[in-house]
PDB file of C-alpha atoms and ligand atoms in Angstrom:
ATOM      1  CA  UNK T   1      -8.927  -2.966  25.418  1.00  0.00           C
ATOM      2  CA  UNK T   2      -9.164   0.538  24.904  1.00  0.00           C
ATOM      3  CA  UNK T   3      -9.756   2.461  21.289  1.00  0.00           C
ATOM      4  CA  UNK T   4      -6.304   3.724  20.124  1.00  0.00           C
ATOM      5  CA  UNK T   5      -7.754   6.418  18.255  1.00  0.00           C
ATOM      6  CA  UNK T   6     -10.614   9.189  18.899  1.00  0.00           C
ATOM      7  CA  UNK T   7     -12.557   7.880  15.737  1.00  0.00           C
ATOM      8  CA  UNK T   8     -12.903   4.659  16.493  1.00  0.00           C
ATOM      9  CA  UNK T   9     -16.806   3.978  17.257  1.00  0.00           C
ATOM     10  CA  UNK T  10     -16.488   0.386  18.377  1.00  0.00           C
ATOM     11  CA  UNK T  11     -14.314  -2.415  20.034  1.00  0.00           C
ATOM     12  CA  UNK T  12     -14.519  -6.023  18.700  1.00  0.00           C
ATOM     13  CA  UNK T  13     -10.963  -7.508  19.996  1.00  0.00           C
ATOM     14  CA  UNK T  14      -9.764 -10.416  17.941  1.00  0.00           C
ATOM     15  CA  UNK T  15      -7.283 -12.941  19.396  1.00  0.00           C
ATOM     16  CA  UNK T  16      -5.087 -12.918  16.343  1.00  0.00           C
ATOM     17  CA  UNK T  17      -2.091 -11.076  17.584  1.00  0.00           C
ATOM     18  CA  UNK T  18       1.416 -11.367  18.719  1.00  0.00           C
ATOM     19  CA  UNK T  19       4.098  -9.139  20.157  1.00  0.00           C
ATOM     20  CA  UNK T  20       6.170  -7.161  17.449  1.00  0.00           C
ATOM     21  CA  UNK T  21       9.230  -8.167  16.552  1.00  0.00           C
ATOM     22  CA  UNK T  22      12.450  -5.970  16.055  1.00  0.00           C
ATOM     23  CA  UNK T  23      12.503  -2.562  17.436  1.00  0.00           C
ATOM     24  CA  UNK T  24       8.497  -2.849  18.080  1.00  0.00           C
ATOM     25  CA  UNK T  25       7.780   0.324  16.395  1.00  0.00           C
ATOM     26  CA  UNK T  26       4.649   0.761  13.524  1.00  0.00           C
ATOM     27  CA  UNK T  27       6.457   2.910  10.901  1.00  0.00           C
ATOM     28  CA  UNK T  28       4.369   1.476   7.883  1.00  0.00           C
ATOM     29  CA  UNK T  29       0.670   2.463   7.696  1.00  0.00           C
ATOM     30  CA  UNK T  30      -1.051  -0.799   5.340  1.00  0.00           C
ATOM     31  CA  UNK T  31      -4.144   0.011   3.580  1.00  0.00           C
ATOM     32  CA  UNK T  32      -6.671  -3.028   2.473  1.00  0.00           C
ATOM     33  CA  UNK T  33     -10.075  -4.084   1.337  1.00  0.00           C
ATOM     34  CA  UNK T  34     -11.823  -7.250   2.670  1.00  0.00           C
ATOM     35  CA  UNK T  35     -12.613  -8.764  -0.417  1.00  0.00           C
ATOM     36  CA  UNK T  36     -15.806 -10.493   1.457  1.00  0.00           C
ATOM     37  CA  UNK T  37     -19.397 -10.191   0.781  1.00  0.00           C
ATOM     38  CA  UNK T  38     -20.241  -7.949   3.871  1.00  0.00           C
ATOM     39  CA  UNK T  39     -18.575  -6.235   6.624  1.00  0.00           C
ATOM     40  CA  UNK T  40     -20.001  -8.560   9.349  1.00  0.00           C
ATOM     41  CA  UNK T  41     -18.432 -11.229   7.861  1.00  0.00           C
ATOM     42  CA  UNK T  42     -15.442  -9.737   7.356  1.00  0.00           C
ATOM     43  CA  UNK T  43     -15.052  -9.118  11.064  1.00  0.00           C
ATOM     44  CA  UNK T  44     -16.463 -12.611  12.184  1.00  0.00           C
ATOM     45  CA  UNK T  45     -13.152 -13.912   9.774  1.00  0.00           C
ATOM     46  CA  UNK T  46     -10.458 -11.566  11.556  1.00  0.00           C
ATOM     47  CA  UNK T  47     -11.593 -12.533  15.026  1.00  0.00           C
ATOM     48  CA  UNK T  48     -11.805 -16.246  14.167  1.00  0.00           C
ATOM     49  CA  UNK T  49      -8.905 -17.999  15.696  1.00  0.00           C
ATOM     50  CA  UNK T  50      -9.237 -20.980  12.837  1.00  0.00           C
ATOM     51  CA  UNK T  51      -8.537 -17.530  10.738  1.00  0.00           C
ATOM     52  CA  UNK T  52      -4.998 -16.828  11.575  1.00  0.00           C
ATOM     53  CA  UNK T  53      -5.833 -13.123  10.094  1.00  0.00           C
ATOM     54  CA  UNK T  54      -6.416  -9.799  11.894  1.00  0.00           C
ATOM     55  CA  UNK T  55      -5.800  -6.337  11.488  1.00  0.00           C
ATOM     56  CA  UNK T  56      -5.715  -3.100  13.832  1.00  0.00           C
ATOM     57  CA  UNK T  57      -9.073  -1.287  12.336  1.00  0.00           C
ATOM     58  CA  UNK T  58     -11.927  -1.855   9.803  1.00  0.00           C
ATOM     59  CA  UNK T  59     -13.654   1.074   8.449  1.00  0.00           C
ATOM     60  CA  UNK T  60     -17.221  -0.209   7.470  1.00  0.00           C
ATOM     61  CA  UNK T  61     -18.959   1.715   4.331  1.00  0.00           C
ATOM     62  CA  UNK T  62     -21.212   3.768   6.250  1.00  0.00           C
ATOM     63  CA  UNK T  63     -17.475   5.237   7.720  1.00  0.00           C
ATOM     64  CA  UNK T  64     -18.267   3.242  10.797  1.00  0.00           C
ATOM     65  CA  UNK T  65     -14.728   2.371  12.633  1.00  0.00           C
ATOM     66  CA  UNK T  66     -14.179  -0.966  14.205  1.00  0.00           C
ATOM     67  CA  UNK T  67     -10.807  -1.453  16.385  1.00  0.00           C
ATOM     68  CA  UNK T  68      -9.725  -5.153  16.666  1.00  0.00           C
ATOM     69  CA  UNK T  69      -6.095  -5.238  17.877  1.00  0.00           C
ATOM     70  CA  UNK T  70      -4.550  -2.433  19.723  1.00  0.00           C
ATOM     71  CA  UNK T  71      -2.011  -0.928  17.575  1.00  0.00           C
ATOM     72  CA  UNK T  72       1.011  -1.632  20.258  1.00  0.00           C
ATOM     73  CA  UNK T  73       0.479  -5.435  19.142  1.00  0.00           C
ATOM     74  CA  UNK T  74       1.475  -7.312  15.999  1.00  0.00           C
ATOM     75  CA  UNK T  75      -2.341  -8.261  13.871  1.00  0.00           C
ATOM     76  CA  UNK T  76      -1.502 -10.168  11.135  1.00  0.00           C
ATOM     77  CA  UNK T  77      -2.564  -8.458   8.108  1.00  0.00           C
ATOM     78  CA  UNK T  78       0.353  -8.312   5.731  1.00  0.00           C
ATOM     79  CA  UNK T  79       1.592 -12.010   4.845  1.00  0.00           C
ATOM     80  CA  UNK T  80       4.578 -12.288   3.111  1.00  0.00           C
ATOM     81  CA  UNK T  81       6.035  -9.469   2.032  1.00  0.00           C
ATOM     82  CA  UNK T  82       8.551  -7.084   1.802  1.00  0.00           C
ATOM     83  CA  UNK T  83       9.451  -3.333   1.371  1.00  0.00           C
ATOM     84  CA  UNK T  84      12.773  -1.327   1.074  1.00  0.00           C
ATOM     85  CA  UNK T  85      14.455  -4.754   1.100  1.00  0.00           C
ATOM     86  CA  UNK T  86      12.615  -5.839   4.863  1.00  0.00           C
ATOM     87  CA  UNK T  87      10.073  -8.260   5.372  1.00  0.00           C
ATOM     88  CA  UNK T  88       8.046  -9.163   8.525  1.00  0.00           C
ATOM     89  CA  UNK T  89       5.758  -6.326   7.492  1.00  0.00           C
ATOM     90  CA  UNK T  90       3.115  -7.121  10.240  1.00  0.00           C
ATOM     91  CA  UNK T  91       6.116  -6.600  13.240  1.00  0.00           C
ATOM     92  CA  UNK T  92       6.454  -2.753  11.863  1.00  0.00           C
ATOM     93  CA  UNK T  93       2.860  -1.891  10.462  1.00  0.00           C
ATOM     94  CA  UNK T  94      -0.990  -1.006  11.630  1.00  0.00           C
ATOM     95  CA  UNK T  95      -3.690  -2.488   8.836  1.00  0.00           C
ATOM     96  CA  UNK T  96      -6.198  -1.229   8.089  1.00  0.00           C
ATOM     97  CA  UNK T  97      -9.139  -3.078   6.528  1.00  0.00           C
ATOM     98  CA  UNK T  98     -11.506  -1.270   4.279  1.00  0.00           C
ATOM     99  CA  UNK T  99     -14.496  -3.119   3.845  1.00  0.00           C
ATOM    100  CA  UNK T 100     -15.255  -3.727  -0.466  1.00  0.00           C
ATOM    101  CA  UNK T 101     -16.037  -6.481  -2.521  1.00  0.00           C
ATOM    102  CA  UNK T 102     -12.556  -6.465  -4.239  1.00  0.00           C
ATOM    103  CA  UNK T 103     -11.734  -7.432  -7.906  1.00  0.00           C
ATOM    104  CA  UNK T 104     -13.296 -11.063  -7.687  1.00  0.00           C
ATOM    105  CA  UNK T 105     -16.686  -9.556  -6.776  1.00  0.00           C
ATOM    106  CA  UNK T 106     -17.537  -6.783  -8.915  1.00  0.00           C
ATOM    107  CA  UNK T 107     -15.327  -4.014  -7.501  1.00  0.00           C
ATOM    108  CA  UNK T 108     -17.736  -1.302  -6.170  1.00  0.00           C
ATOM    109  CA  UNK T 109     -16.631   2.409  -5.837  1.00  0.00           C
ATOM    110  CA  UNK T 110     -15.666   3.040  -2.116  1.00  0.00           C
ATOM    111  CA  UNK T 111     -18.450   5.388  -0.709  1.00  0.00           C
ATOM    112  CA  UNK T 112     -17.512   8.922   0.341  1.00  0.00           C
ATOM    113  CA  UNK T 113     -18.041   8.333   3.914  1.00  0.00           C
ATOM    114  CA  UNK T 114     -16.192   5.633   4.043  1.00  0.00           C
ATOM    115  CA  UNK T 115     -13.206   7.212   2.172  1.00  0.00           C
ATOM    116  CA  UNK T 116     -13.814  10.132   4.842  1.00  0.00           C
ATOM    117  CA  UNK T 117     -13.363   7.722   7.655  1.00  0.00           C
ATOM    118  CA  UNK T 118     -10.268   6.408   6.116  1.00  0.00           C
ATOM    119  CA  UNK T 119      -8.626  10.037   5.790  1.00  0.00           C
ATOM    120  CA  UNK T 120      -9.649  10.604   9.490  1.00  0.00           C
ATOM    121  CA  UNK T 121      -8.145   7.634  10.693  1.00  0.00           C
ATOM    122  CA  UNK T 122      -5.148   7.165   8.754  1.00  0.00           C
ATOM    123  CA  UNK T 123      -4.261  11.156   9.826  1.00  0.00           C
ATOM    124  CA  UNK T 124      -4.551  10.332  13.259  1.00  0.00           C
ATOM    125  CA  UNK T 125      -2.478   7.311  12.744  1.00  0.00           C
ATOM    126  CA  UNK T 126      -0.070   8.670  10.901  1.00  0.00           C
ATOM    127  CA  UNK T 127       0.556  11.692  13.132  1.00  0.00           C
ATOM    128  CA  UNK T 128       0.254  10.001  16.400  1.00  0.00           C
ATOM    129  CA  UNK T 129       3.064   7.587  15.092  1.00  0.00           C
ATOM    130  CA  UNK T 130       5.497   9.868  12.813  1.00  0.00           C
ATOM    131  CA  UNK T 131       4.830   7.936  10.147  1.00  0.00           C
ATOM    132  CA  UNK T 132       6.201   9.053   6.789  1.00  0.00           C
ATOM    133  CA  UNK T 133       4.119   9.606   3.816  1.00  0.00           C
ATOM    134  CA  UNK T 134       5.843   6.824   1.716  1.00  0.00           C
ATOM    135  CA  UNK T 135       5.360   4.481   4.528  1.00  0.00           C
ATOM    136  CA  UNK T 136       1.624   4.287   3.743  1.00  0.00           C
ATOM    137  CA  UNK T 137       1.205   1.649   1.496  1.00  0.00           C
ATOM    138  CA  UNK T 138      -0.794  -0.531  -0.380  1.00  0.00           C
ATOM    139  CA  UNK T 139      -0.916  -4.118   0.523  1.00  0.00           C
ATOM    140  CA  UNK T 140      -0.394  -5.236  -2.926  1.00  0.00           C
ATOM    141  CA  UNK T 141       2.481  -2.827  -3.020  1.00  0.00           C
ATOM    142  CA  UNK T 142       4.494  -5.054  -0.341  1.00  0.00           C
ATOM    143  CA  UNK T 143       3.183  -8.339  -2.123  1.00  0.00           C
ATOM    144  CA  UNK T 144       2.455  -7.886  -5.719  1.00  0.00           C
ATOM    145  CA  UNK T 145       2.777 -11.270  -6.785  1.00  0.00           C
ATOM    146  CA  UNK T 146      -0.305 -12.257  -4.211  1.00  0.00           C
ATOM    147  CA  UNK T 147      -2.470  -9.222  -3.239  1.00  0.00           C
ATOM    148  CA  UNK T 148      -3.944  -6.225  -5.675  1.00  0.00           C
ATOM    149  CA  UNK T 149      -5.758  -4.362  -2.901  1.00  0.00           C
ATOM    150  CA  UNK T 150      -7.211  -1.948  -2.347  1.00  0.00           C
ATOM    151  CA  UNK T 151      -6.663  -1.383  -5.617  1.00  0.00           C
ATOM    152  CA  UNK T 152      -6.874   1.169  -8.643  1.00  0.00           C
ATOM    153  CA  UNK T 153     -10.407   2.803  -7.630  1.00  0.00           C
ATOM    154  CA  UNK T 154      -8.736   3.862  -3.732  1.00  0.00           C
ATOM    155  CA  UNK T 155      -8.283   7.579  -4.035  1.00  0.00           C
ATOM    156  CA  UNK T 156      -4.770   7.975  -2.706  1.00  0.00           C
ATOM    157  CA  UNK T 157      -4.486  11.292  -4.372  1.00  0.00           C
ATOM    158  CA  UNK T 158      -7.460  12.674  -2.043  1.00  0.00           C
ATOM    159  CA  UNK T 159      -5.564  10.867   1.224  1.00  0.00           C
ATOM    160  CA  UNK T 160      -2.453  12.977  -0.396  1.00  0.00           C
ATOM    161  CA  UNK T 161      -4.944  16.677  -0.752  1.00  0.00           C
ATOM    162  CA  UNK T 162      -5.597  15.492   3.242  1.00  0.00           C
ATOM    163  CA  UNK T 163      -2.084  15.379   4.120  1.00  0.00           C
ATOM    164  CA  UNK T 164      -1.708  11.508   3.798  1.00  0.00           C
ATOM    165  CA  UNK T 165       1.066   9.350   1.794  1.00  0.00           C
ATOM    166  CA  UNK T 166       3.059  10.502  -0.758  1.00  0.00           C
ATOM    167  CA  UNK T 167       1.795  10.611  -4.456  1.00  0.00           C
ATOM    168  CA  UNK T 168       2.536  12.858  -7.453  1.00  0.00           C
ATOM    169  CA  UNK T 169       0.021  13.151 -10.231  1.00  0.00           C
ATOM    170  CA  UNK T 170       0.475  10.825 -12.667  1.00  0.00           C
ATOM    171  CA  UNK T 171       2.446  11.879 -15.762  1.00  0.00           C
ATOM    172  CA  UNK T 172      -0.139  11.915 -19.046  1.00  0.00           C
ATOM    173  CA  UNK T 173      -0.496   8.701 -21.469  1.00  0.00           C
ATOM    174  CA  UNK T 174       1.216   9.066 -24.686  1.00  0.00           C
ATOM    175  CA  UNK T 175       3.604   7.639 -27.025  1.00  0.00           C
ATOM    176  CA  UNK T 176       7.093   6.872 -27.011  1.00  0.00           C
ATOM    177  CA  UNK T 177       9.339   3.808 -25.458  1.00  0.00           C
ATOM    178  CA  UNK T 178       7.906   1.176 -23.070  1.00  0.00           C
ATOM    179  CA  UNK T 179       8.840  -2.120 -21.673  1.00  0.00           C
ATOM    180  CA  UNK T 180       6.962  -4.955 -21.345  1.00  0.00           C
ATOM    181  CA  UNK T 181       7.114  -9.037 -20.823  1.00  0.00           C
ATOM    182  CA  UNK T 182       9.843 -10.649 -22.365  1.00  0.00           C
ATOM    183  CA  UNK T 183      11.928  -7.322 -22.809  1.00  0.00           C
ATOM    184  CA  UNK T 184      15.217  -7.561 -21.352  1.00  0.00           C
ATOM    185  CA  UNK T 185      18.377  -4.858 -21.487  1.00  0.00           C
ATOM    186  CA  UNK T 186      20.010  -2.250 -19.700  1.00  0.00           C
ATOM    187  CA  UNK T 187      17.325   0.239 -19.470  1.00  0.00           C
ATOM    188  CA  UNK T 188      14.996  -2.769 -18.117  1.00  0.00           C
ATOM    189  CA  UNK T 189      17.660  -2.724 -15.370  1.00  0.00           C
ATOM    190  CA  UNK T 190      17.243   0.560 -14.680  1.00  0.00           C
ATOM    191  CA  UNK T 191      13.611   0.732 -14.229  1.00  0.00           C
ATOM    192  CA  UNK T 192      13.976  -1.811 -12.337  1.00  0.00           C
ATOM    193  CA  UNK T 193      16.267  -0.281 -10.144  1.00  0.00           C
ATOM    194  CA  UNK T 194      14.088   2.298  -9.934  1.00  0.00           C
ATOM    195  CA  UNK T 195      11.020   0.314  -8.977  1.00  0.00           C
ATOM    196  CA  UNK T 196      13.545  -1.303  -6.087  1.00  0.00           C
ATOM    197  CA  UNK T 197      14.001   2.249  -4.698  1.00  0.00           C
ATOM    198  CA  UNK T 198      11.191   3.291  -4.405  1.00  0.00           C
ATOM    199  CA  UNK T 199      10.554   0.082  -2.109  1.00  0.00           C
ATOM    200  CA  UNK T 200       9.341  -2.814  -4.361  1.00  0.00           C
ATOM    201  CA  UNK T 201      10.915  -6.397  -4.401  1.00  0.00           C
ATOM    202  CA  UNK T 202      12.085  -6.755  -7.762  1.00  0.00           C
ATOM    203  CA  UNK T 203      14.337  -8.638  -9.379  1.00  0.00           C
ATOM    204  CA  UNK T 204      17.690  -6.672 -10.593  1.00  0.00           C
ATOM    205  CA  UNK T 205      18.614  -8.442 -13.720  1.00  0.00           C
ATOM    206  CA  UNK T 206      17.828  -6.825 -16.541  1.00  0.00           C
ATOM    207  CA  UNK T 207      15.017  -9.110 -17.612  1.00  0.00           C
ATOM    208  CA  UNK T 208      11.588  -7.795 -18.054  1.00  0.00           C
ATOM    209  CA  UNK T 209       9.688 -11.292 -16.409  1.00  0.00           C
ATOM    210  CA  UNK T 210       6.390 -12.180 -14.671  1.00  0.00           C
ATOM    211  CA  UNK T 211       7.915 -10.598 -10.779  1.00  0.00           C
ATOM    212  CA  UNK T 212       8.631  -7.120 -13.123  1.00  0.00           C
ATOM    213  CA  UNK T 213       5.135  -7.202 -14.409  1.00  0.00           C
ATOM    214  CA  UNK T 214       3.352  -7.826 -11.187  1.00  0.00           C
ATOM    215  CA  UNK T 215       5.542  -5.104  -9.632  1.00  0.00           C
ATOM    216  CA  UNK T 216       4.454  -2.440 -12.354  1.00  0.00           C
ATOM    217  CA  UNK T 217       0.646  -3.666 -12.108  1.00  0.00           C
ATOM    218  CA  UNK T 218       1.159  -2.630  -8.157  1.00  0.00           C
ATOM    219  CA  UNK T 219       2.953   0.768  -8.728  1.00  0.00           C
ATOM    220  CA  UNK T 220       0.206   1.204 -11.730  1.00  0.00           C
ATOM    221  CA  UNK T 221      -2.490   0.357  -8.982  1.00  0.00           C
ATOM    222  CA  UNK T 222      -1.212   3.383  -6.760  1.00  0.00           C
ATOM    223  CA  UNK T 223       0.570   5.645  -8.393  1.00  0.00           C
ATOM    224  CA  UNK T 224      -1.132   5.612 -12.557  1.00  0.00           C
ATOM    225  CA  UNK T 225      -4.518   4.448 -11.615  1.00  0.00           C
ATOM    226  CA  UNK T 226      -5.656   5.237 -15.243  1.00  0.00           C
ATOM    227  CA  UNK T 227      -4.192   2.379 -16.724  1.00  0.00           C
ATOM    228  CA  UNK T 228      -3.771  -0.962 -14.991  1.00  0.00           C
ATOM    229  CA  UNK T 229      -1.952  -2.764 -17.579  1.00  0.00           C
ATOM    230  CA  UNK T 230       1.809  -4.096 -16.338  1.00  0.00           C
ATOM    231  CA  UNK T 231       3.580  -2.434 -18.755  1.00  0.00           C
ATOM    232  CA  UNK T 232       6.394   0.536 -18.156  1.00  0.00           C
ATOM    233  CA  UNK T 233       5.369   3.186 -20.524  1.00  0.00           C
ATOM    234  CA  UNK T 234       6.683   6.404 -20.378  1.00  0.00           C
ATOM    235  CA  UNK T 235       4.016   8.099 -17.979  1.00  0.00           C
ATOM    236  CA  UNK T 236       4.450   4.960 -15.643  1.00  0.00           C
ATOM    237  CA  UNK T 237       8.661   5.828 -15.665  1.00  0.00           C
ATOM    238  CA  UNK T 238       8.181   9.571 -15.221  1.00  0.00           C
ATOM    239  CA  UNK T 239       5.470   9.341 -12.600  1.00  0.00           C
ATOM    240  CA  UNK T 240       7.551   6.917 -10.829  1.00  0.00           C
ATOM    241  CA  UNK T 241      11.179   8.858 -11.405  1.00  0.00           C
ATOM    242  CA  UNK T 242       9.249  12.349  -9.767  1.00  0.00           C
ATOM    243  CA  UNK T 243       8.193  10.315  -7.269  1.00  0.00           C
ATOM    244  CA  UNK T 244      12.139   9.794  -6.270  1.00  0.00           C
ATOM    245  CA  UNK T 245      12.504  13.034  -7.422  1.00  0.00           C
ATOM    246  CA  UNK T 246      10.162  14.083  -4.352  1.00  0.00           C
ATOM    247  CA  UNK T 247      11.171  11.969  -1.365  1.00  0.00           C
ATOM    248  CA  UNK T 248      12.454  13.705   1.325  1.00  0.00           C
ATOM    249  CA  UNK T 249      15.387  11.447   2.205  1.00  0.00           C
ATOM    250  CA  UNK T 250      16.284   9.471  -0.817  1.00  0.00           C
ATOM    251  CA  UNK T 251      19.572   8.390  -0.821  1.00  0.00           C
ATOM    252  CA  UNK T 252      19.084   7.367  -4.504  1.00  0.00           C
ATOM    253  CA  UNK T 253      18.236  11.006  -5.207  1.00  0.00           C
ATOM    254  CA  UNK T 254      21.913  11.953  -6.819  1.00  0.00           C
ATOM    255  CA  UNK T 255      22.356   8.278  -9.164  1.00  0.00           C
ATOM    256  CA  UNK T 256      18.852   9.337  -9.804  1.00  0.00           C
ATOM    257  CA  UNK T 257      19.458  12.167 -12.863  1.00  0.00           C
ATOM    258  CA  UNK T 258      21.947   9.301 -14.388  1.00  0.00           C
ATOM    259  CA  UNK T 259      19.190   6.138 -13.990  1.00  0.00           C
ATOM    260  CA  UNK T 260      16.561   8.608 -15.243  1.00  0.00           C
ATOM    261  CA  UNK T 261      19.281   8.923 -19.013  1.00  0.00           C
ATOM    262  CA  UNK T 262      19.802   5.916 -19.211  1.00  0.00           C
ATOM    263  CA  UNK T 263      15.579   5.010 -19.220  1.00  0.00           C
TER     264      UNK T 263
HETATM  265 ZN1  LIG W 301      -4.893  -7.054   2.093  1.00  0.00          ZN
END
């Protein structure tokens, strides 16, 4: 096996891969934390075959790089999942797995270096593979019923400064309308028809229920890091109707001014 990218500073293959399924081609760049005690251990787990888990790289905090699978095969990172109504996100992704404690374990910043490793890896993966900035994702944004990393403390806004993923800044707090559990009604249907085209599996009924509040916690995790709290305030629908407003190829760009009323 050899390293995929320039920054990678050591090998450590796992056997936890398959071919990619589909046309075979990595357009979705998956971000992660370990959510294990130390990096060592982390990688021990993703090259255990009892493990069933893998992933292409682990960035160590120290900004160390670790390959594990090379990225032309399909590590198995992303579970179930889905995003822009496709699942079978490990067939068209690379993972990467950032090594932090996660939520369960105190939830440490994520040092500079390592942040700085991420940014050099993720632009070499991204331009090496054409892969558009709202293809790099979040895990729990493809599963936010199971997953919350790597979570609200990632800086995706300095990834974005670096050229990385797509991200507005966040509208400000205040006032005004918001939906929450248990709310149901036309202009729940539209933010959730938002939320769906943007790329989140939602449901499309209307009715404000646990899948809609798991979805907003992800987009809240990414997008409005400020506030992690699963409801659809006003700063949560603005920051997430600019960034529609922003995508390159939207095809929900024109119903987009009359969605955006009716919120
Ligand atoms: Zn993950």
């Amino acid at each position: 096996m050899k390293p995929d990218s320039p920054f990678v500073s050591d090998l450590r293959p796992s056997p936890n891969h398959n071919a990619r399924r589909g046309e075979g081609i990595p357009n979705i760049l998956l971000l992660h934390y370990t959510g294990m005690g130390t990096g060592a251990g982390a990688l021990s787990w993703l090259c255990d075959p009892a493990s069933e888990v893998s992933c292409h790289y682990l960035v160590h905090e120290d900004g160390r790089i670790v390959q594990l699978v090379p990225e032309d095969r399909r590590a198995w990172h992303a579970g179930q999942g889905s995003w822009r109504g496709r699942g079978d996100v490990n067939s068209r992704s690379i993972g990467i797995e950032i090594v932090n404690l996660g939520h369960g374990n105190g939830y440490p910043d994520f040092p500079d270096e390592q942040i700085a490793a991420v940014i050099a890896l993720a632009g070499d993966i991204v331009k090496r593979r054409s892969i558009p900035a709202e293809f790099v994702l979040a895990h729990s944004d493809i599963a936010p019923a199971r997953k919350s990393d790597p979570g609200e403390k990632f800086p995706w806004d300095a990834l974005h400064r670096a050229g990385i993923g797509h991200y507005v800044t966040p509208s400000p707090r205040r006032g005004g309308r918001y939906f929450g559990l248990g709310d149901a009604g036309q202009p729940v249907e539209a933010y959730q028809a938002l939320l769906a085209a943007y790329g989140y599996e939602v449901p499309q009924d209307g009715g404000f229920d646990e899948a809609t509040r798991l979805a907003t916690i992800a987009f809240q995790r990414h997008f409005r890091p400020a506030c992690v709290d699963g409801i659809a305030d006003a700063s949560t629908i603005e920051t997430l109707h600019r960034l529609l407003r922003t995508l390159p190829r939207s095809p929900f760009r024109r119903e987009e001014a009359a969605a955006g009323a009716a919120v």
